[in-house]
Coordinates of C-alpha atoms and ligand atoms in Angstrom, one line a residue:
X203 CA 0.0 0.0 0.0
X204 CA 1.1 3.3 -1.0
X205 CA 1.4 6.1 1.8
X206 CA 0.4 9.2 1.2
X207 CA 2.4 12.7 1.2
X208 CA 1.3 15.4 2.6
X209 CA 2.8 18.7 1.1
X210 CA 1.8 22.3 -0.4
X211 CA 4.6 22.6 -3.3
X212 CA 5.7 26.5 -3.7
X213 CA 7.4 26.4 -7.1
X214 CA 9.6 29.7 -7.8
X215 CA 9.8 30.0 -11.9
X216 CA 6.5 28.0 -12.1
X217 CA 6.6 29.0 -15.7
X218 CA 10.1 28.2 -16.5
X219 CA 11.2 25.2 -18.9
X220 CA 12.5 23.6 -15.8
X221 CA 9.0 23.7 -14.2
X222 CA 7.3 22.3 -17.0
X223 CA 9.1 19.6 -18.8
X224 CA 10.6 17.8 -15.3
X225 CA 8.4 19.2 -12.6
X226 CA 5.0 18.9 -13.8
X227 CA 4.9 15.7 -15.6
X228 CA 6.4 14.5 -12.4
X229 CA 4.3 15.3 -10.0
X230 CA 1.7 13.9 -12.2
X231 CA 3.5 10.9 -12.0
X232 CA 3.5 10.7 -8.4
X233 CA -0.2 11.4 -8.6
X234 CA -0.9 8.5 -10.5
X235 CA 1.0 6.0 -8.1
X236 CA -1.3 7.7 -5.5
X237 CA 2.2 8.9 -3.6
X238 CA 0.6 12.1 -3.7
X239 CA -3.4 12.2 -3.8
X240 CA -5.9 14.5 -2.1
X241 CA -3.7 16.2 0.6
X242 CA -1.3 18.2 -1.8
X243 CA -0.9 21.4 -3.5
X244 CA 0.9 23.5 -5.7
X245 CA 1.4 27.1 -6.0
X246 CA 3.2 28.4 -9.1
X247 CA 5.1 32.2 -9.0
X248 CA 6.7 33.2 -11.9
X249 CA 6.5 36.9 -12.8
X250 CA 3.7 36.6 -15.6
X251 CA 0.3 37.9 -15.0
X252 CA -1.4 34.4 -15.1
X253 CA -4.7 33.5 -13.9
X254 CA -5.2 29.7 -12.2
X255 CA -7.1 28.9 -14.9
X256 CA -4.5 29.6 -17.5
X257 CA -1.6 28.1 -15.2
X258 CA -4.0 24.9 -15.1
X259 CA -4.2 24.7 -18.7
X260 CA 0.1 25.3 -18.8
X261 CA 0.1 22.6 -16.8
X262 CA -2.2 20.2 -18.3
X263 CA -0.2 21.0 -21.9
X264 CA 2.9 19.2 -19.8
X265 CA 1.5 16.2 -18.6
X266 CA -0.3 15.2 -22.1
X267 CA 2.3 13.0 -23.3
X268 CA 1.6 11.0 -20.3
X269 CA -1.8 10.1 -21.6
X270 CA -4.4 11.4 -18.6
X271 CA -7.6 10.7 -18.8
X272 CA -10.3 13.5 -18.6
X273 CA -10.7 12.7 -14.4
X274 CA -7.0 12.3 -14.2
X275 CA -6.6 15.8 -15.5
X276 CA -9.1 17.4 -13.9
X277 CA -8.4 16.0 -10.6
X278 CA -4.8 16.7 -10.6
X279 CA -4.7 20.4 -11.6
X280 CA -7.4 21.3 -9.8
X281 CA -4.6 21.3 -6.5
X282 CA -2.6 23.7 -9.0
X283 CA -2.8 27.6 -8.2
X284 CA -0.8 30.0 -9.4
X285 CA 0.4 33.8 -8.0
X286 CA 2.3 36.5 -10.0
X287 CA 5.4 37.3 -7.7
X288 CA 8.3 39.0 -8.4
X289 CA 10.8 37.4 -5.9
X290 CA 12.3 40.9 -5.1
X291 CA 9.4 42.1 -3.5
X292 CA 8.4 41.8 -0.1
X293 CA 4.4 42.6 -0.2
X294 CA 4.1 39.7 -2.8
X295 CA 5.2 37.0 -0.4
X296 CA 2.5 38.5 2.4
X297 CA 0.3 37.7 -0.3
X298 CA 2.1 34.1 -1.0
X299 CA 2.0 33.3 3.2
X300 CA -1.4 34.1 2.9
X301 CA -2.7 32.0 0.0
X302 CA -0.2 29.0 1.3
X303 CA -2.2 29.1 4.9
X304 CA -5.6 28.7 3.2
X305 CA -4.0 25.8 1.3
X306 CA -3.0 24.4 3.8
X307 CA -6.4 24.1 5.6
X308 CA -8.2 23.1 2.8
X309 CA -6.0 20.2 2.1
X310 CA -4.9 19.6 5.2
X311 CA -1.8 19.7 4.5
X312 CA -0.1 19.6 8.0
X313 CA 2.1 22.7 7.7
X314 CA 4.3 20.4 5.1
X315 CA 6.4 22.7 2.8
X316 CA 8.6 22.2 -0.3
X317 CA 10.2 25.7 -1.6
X318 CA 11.2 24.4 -5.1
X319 CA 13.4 27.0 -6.5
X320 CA 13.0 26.1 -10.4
X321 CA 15.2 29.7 -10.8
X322 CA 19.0 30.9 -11.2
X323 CA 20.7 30.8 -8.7
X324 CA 20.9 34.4 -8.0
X325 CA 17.5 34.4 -6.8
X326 CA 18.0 31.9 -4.1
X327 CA 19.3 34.4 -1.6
X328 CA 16.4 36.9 -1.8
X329 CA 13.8 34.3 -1.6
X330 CA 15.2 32.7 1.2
X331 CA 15.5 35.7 3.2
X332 CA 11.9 36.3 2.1
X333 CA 10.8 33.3 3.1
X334 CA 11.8 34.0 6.9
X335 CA 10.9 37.6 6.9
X336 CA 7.2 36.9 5.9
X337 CA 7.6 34.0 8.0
X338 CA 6.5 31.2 5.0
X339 CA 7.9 28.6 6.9
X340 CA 5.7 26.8 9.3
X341 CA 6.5 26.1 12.8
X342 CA 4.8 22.7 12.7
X343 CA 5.3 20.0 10.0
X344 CA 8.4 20.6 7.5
X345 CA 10.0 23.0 5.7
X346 CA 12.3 22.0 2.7
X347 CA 14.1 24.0 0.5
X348 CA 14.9 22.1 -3.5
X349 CA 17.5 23.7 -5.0
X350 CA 18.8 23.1 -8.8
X351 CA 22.7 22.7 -9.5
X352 CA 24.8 24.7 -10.6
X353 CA 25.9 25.2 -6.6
X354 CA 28.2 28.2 -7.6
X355 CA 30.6 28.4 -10.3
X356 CA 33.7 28.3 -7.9
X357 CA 34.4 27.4 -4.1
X358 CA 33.9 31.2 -3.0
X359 CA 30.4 31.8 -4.6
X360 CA 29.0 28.3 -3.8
X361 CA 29.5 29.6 -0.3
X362 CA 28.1 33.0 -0.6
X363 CA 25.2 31.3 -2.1
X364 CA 25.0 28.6 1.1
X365 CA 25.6 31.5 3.5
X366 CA 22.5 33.2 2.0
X367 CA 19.9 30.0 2.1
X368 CA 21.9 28.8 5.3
X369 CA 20.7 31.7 7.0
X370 CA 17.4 30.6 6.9
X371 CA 17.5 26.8 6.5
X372 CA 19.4 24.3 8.3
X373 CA 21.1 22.0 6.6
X374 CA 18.9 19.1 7.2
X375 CA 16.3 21.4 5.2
X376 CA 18.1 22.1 2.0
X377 CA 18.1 19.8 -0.4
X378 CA 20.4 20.1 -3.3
X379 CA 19.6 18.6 -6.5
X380 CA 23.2 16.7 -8.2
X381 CA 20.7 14.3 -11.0
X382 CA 23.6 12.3 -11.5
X383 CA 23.2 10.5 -8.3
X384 CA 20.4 8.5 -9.1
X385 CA 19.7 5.9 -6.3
X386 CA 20.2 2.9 -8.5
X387 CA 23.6 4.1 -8.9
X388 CA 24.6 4.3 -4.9
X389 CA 22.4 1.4 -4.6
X390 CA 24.9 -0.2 -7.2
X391 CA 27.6 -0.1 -5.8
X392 CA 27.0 -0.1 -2.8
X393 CA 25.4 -3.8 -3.5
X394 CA 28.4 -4.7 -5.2
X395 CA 31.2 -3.2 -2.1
X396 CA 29.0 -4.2 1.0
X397 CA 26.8 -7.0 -0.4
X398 CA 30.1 -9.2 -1.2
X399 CA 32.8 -9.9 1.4
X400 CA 35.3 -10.9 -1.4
X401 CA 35.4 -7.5 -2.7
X402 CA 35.3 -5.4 0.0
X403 CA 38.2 -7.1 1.8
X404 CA 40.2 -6.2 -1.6
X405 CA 38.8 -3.0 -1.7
X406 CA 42.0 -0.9 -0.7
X407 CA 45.4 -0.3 -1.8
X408 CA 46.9 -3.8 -1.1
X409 CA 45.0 -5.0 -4.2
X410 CA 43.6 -2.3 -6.0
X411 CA 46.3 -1.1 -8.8
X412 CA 44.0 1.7 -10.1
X413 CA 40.3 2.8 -10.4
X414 CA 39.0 4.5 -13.9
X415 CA 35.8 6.5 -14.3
X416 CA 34.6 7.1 -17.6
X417 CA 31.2 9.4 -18.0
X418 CA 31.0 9.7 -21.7
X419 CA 28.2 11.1 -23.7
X420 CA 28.1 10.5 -27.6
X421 CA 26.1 13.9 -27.8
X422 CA 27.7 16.8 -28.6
X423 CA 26.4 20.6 -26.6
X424 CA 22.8 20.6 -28.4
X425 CA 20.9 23.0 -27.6
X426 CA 22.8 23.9 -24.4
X427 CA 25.8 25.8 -26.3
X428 CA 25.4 29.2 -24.7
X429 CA 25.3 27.4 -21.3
X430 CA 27.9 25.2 -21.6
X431 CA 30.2 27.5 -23.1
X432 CA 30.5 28.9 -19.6
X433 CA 30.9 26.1 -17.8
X434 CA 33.0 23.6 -19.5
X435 CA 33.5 20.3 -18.9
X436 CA 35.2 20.6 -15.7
X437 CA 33.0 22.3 -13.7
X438 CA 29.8 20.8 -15.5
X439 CA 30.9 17.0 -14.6
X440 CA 33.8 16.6 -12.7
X441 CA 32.9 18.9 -9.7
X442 CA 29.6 17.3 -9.0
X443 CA 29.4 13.9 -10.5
X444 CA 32.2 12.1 -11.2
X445 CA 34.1 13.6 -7.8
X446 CA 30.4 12.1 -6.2
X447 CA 31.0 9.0 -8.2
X448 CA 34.9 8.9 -6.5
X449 CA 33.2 9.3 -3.2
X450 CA 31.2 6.3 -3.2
X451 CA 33.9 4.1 -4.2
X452 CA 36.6 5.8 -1.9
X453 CA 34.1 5.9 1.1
X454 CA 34.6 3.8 4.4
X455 CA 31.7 1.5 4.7
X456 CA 28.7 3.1 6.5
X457 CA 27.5 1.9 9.5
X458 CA 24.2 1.7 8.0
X459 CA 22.4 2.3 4.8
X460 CA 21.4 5.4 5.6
X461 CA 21.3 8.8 3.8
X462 CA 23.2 10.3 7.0
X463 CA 25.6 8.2 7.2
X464 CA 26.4 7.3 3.0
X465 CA 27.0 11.6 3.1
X466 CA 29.6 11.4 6.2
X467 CA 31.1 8.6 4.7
X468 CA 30.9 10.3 1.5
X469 CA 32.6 13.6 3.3
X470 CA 34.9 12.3 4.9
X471 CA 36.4 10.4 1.5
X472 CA 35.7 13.8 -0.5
X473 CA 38.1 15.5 1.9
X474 CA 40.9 13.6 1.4
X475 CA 41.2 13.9 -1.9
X476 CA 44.6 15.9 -2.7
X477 CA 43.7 19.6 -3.4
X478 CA 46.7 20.2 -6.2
X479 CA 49.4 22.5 -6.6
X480 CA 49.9 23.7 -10.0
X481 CA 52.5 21.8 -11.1
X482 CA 51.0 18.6 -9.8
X483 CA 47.6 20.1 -12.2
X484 CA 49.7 19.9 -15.2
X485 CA 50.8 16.7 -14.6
X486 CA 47.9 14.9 -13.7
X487 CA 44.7 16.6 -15.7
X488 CA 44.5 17.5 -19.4
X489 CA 41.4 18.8 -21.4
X490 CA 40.4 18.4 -24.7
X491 CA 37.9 20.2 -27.0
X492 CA 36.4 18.3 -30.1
X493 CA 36.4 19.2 -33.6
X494 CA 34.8 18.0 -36.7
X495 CA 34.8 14.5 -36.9
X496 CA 32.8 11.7 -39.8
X497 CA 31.5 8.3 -38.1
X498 CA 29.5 5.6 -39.7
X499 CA 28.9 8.2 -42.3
X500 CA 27.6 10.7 -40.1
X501 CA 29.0 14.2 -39.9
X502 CA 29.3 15.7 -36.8
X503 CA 30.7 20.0 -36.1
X504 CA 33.1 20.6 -34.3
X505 CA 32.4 22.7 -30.9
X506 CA 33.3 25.5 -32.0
X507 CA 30.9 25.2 -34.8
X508 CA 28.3 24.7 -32.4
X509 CA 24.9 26.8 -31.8
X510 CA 26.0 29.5 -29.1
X511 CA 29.0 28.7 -28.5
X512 CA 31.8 31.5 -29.2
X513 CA 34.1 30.5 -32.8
X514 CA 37.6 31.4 -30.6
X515 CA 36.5 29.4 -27.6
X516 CA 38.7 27.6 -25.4
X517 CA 36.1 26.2 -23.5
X518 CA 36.8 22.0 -22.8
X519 CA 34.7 19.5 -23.4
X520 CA 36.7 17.1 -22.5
X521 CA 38.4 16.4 -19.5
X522 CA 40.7 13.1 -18.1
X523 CA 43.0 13.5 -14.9
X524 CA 43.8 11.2 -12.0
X525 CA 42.9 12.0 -8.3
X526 CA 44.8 10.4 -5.4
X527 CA 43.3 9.9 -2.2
X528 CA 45.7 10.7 0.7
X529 CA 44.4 8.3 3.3
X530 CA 45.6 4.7 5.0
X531 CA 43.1 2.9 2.2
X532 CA 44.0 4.4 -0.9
X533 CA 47.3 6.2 -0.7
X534 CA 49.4 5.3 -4.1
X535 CA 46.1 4.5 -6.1
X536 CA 45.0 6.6 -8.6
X537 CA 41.8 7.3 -9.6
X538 CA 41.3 8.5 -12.8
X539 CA 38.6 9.8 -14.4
X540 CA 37.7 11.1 -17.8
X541 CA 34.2 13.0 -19.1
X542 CA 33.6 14.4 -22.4
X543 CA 30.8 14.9 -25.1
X544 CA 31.3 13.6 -28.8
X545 CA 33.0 10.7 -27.5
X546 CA 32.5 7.2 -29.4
X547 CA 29.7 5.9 -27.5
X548 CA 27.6 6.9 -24.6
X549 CA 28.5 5.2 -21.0
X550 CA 29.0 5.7 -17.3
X551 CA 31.5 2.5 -16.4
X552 CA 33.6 2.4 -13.9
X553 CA 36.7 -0.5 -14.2
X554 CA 38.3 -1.5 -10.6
X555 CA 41.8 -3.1 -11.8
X556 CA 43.1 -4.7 -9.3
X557 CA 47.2 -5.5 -8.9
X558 CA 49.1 -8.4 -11.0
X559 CA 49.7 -11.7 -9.5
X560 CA 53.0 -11.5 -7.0
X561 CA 54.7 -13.6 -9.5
X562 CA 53.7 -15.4 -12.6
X563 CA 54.7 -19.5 -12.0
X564 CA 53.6 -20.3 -15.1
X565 CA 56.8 -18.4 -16.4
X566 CA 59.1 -21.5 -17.6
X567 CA 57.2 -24.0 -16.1
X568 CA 58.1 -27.0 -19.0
X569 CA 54.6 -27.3 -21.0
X570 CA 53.8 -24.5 -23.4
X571 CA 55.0 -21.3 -21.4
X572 CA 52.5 -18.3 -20.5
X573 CA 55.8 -15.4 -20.9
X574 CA 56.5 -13.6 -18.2
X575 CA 54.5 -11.0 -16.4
X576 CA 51.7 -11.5 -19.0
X577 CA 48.7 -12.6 -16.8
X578 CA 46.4 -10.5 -17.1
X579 CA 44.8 -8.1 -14.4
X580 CA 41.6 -9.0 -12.7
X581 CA 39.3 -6.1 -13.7
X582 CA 35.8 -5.3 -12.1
X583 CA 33.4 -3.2 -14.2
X584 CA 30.5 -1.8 -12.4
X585 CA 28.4 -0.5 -15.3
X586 CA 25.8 2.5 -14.3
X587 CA 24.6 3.3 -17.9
X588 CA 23.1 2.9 -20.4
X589 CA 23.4 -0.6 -19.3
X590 CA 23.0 -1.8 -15.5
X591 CA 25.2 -4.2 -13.6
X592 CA 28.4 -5.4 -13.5
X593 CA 31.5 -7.8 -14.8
X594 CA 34.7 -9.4 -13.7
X595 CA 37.2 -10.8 -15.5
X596 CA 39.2 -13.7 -14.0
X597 CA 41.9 -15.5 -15.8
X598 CA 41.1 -19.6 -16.8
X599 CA 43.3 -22.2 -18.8
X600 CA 42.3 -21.8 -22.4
X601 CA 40.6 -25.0 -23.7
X602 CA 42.5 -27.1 -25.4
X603 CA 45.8 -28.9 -25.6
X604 CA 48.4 -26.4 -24.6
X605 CA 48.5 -24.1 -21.3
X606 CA 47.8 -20.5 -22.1
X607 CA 45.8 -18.2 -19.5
X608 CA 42.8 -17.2 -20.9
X609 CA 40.5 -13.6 -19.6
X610 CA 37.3 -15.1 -18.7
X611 CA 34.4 -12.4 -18.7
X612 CA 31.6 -13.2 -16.0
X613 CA 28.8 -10.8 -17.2
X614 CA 25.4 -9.6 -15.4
X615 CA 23.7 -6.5 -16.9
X616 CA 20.7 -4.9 -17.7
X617 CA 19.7 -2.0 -19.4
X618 CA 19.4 1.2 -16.8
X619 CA 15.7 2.3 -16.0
X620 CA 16.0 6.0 -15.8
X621 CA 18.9 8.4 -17.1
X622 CA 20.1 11.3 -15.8
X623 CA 17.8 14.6 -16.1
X624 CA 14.7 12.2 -16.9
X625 CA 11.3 13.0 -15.6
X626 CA 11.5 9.1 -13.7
X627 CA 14.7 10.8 -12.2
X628 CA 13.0 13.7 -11.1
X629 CA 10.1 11.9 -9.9
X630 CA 12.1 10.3 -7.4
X631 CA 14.0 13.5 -6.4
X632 CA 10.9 14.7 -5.5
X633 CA 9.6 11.8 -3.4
X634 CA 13.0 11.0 -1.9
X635 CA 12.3 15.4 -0.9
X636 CA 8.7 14.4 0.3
X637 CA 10.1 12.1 2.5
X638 CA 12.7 13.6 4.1
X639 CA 15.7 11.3 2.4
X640 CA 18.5 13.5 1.5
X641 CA 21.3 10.2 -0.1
X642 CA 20.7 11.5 -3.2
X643 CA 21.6 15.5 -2.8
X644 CA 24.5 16.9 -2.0
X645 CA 25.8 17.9 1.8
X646 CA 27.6 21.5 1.3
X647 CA 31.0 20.0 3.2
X648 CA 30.7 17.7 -0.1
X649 CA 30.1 21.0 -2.5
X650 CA 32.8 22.7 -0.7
X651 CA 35.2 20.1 -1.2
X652 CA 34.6 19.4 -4.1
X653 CA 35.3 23.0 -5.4
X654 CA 38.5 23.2 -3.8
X655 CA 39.8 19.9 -5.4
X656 CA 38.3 21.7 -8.7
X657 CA 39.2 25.4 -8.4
X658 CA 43.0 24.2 -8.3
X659 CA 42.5 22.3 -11.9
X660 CA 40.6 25.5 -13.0
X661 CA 43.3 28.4 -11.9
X662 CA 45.6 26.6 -13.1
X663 CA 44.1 26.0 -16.5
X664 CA 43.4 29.3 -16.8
X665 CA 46.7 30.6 -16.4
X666 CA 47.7 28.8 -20.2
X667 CA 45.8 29.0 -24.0
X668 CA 44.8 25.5 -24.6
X669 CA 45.4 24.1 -28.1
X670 CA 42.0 23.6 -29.6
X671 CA 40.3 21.5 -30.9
X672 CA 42.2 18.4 -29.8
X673 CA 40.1 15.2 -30.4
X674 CA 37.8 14.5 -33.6
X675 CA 34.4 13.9 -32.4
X676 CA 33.3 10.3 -32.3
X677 CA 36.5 9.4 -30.4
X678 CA 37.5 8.4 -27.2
X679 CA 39.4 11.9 -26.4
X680 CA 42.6 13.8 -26.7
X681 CA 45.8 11.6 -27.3
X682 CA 47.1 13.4 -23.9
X683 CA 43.9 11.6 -22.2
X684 CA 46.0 7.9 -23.3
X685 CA 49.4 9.1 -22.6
X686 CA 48.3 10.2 -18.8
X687 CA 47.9 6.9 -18.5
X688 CA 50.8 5.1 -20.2
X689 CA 53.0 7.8 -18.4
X690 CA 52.5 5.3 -15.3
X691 CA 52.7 2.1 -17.0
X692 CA 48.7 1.4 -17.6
X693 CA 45.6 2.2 -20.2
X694 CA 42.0 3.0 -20.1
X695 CA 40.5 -0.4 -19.8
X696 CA 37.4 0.7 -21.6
X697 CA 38.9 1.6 -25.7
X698 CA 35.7 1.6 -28.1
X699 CA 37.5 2.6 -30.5
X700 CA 41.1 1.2 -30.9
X701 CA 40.8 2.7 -35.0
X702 CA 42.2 6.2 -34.2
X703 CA 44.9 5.8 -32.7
Ligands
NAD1007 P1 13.7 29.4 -17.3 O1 14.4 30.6 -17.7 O2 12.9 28.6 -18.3 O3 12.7 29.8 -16.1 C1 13.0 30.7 -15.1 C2 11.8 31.1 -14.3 O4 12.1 32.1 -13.4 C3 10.6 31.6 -15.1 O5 9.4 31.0 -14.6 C4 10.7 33.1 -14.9 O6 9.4 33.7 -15.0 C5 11.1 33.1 -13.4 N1 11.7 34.4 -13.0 C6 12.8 35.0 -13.5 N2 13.1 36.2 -12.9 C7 12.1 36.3 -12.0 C8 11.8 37.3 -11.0 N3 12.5 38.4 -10.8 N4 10.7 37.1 -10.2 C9 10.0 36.0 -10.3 N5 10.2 35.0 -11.2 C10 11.2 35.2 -12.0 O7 14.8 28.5 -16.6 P2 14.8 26.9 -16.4 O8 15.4 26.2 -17.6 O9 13.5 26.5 -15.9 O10 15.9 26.7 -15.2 C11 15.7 27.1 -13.9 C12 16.9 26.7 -13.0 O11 17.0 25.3 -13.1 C13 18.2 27.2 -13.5 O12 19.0 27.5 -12.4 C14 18.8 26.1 -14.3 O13 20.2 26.1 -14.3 C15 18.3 24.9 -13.6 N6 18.2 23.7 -14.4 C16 17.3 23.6 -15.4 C17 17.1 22.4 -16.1 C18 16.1 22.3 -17.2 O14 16.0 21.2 -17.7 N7 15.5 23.3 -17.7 C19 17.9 21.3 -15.8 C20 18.8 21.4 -14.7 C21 18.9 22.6 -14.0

């Protein structure tokens, strides 16, 4: 039996994009599975001058690829009202406290709260403070705040922007949106590290050799040019998700499955990561930016070519770098990690290699001889998408006559329910915010780290002109991305396409 939330949802930018393709259709969803039913409501703010009658019919537009029937429809955004605010102005939000305590008695909605900033993030400061100053929050029930990423562009203002909303909101209250870290994917690995004693006793530096992330997307910028041009690679994956993704596999095993203790785990593995000095940048990150490129006879721009994106830029798409972990578990394991659109094919894997045998006995032994040193590593491939599941390879004899090792591949995978950025994904977001469970959005002691392992790469990068474009779209990245590697003796375990090079 489904239990039902109680909540009144104040969206900020109730007619933005964000609002209507992700929010809407996803609340319907929840509708539907009765997780949210009679006791909820919405109130929309955007600036527009829009009646509830037009803001229902806004909304209803959203959900129709989901199919409602007439009573579906009806039902649902009839708990929809909407008020023209502009966040900058105090009288609007006596008018917001006001409309939000009749809603609340009419749906009895317990003094249950979720502030849903759907805005930039320059807004969040004045609505907070609003939000206490008209007193919005209720004294019984919850208050929540939802916040969208990006959490500041650099370690200084992601903590002007948390001063601002922590001035009104505890910690335990905010709840920051990273989509990346769909549940399935802590629940993942966490199966895979905690569920099976024969990893997790490996799981350290004894008999790890290395750990590789690879977050590829075949796409190129689409329509998000003028965005991304901003941002770059770096800041758009490796500050939030793949340094997230590092966490969960650095982490010391929580005491329990919970959200509170997966973050303090996930802190506590997110500060140790070396912060770099600039020499120790240059020689352990490079960046890449794609150009033209002709696949399967497909032609693809180049970035610079791209819809909104500057024709000089130097902005990377491409990023590959190692982190090391400075702790008793992981000290002299690298972790590297490599993002980037254009790439050959679209993937989220992440290969555990663990170390070579002591010694290889089969070397001379008098029956056909394996050479020396060429057994081949045990590698463990946790794969998070498009695909679900996971592989290890473990070395057999080959069949036959002779005696030559063979890679054996033990294979369990599915394809992944719900991608990154999906409605599905932000239908759970918005449950797991319902209900209080904060594993999948990000702590600010995670944020903050995160941006000072990120701000070195940056100002330091920023100090030198790259040479771009680097890498032909449709490959796996820069040649610099392969030679990091080789530079300490190893290679990306995942190569899709071994043509290029
Ligand atoms: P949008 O421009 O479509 O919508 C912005 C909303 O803010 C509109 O409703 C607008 O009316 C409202 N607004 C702007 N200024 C206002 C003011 N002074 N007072 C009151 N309302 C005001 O933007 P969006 O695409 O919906 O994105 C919103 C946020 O979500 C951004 O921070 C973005 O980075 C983030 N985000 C969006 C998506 C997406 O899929 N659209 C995905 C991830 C993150």
């Amino acid at each position: 039996m489904t239990l039902e939330n109680r909540a009144l949802f104040i969206i900020f930018g109730g007619t933005g994009d964000l609002a209507r393709r992700k929010l809407y259709p996803s609340l319907f969803r929840l509708f539907r599975k009765g997780q949210i039913n009679k006791h909820f409501a919405v109130i929309g703010t955007a600036r527009r001058e829009w009646s509830d009658t037009f803001f229902r019919e806004v909304v209803s537009e959203s959900i129709q690829s989901l199919s409602p029937t007439q009573r579906e429809l009806e039902e649902f955004t009839s708990h929809f009202y909407y008020q023209s605010h502009n966040v900058n102005n105090t009288e609007e939000y006596v008018v917001l406290e006001k409309i939000a305590a009749e809603l609340d008695r009419a749906y009895e909605l317990k003094g249950n709260r979720l502030f849903y900033l759907a805005m930039a993030p320059q807004f969040f400061g004045v609505i907070s403070s609003h939000i206490k100053s008209e007193n919005i929050m209720t004294e019984h029930g919850f208050s929540r705040l939802v916040i969208e990423k990006p959490f500041g562009t650099d370690y200084k203002s992601a903590k002007k922007l948390n001063n601002e909303i922590s001035a009104v909101f505890s910690e335990e209250q905010i709840f920051r949106i990273d989509h990346y870290l769909g549940k399935e994917m802590i629940q993942n690995i966490s199966a895979i590290r905690f569920g099976n004693t024969i990893f997790e006793s490996l799981w350290n530096h004894k008999y790890i050799d290395n750990i590789q992330i690879t977050l590829a997307e075949s796409i190129g910028v689409e329509e998000r040019g003028g965005y991304y041009d901003q941002s770059g690679a770096l800041k758009d994956m490796v500050q939030n998700h793949i340094l997230q993704v590092v966490a969960l596999l650095a982490m010391e095993p929580p005491t329990i499955f919970s959200d509170e203790a997966i973050r303090s785990e996930k802190i506590t593995a997110l500060q140790a990561v070396r912060v770099y000095s600039p020499d120790e940048v240059k020689d352990a990150f490079v960046r890449g930016q794609y150009g033209t490129g002709d696949k399967l006879q497909q032609h693809f721009k180049g970035y610079r070519e791209e819809e909104g994106v500057d024709t000089l830029s130097n902005t990377e798409t491409f990023v590959a770098g190692k982190f090391l972990i400075d702790n008793f578990r992981w000290t002299g394991v690298p972790f590297y990690v490599r993002t980037g659109k254009r790439m050959t094919e679209k993937g989220t894997r992440i290969n555990i290699v663990f170390k070579e045998s002591p010694i290889n006995i089969f070397r001379g032994s008098e029956t056909p001889i394996q050479e020396a040193n060429s057994i081949p590593q045990n590698v463990l491939t946790i794969f998070i998408q498009p695909t679900e599941g996971f592989s290890l390879t473990l070395n057999g004899k080959e069949i036959g006559d002779g005696f030559n090792i063979d890679p054996v591949r033990l294979d369990y995978r599915h394809s992944a329910e719900a991608s990154e950025n999906s409605p599905e994904a932000y239908e759970k977001l918005i449950l797991d915010a319902l209900k209080g469970d904060a594993t999948n959005f990000t702590h600010w002691d995670e944020v903050a780290s995160s941006w000072k392992v990120v701000d070195a790469i940056r100002q330091t990068w920023d100090k030198e002109i790259p040479n771009f474009p680097n890498y032909t779209a449709g490959t796996m990245g820069p040649e610099c991305s392969f030679d990091l590697l080789e530079k300490d003796g190893k290679q990306w375990v995942w190569q899709p396409d071994e043509w290029y090079r």
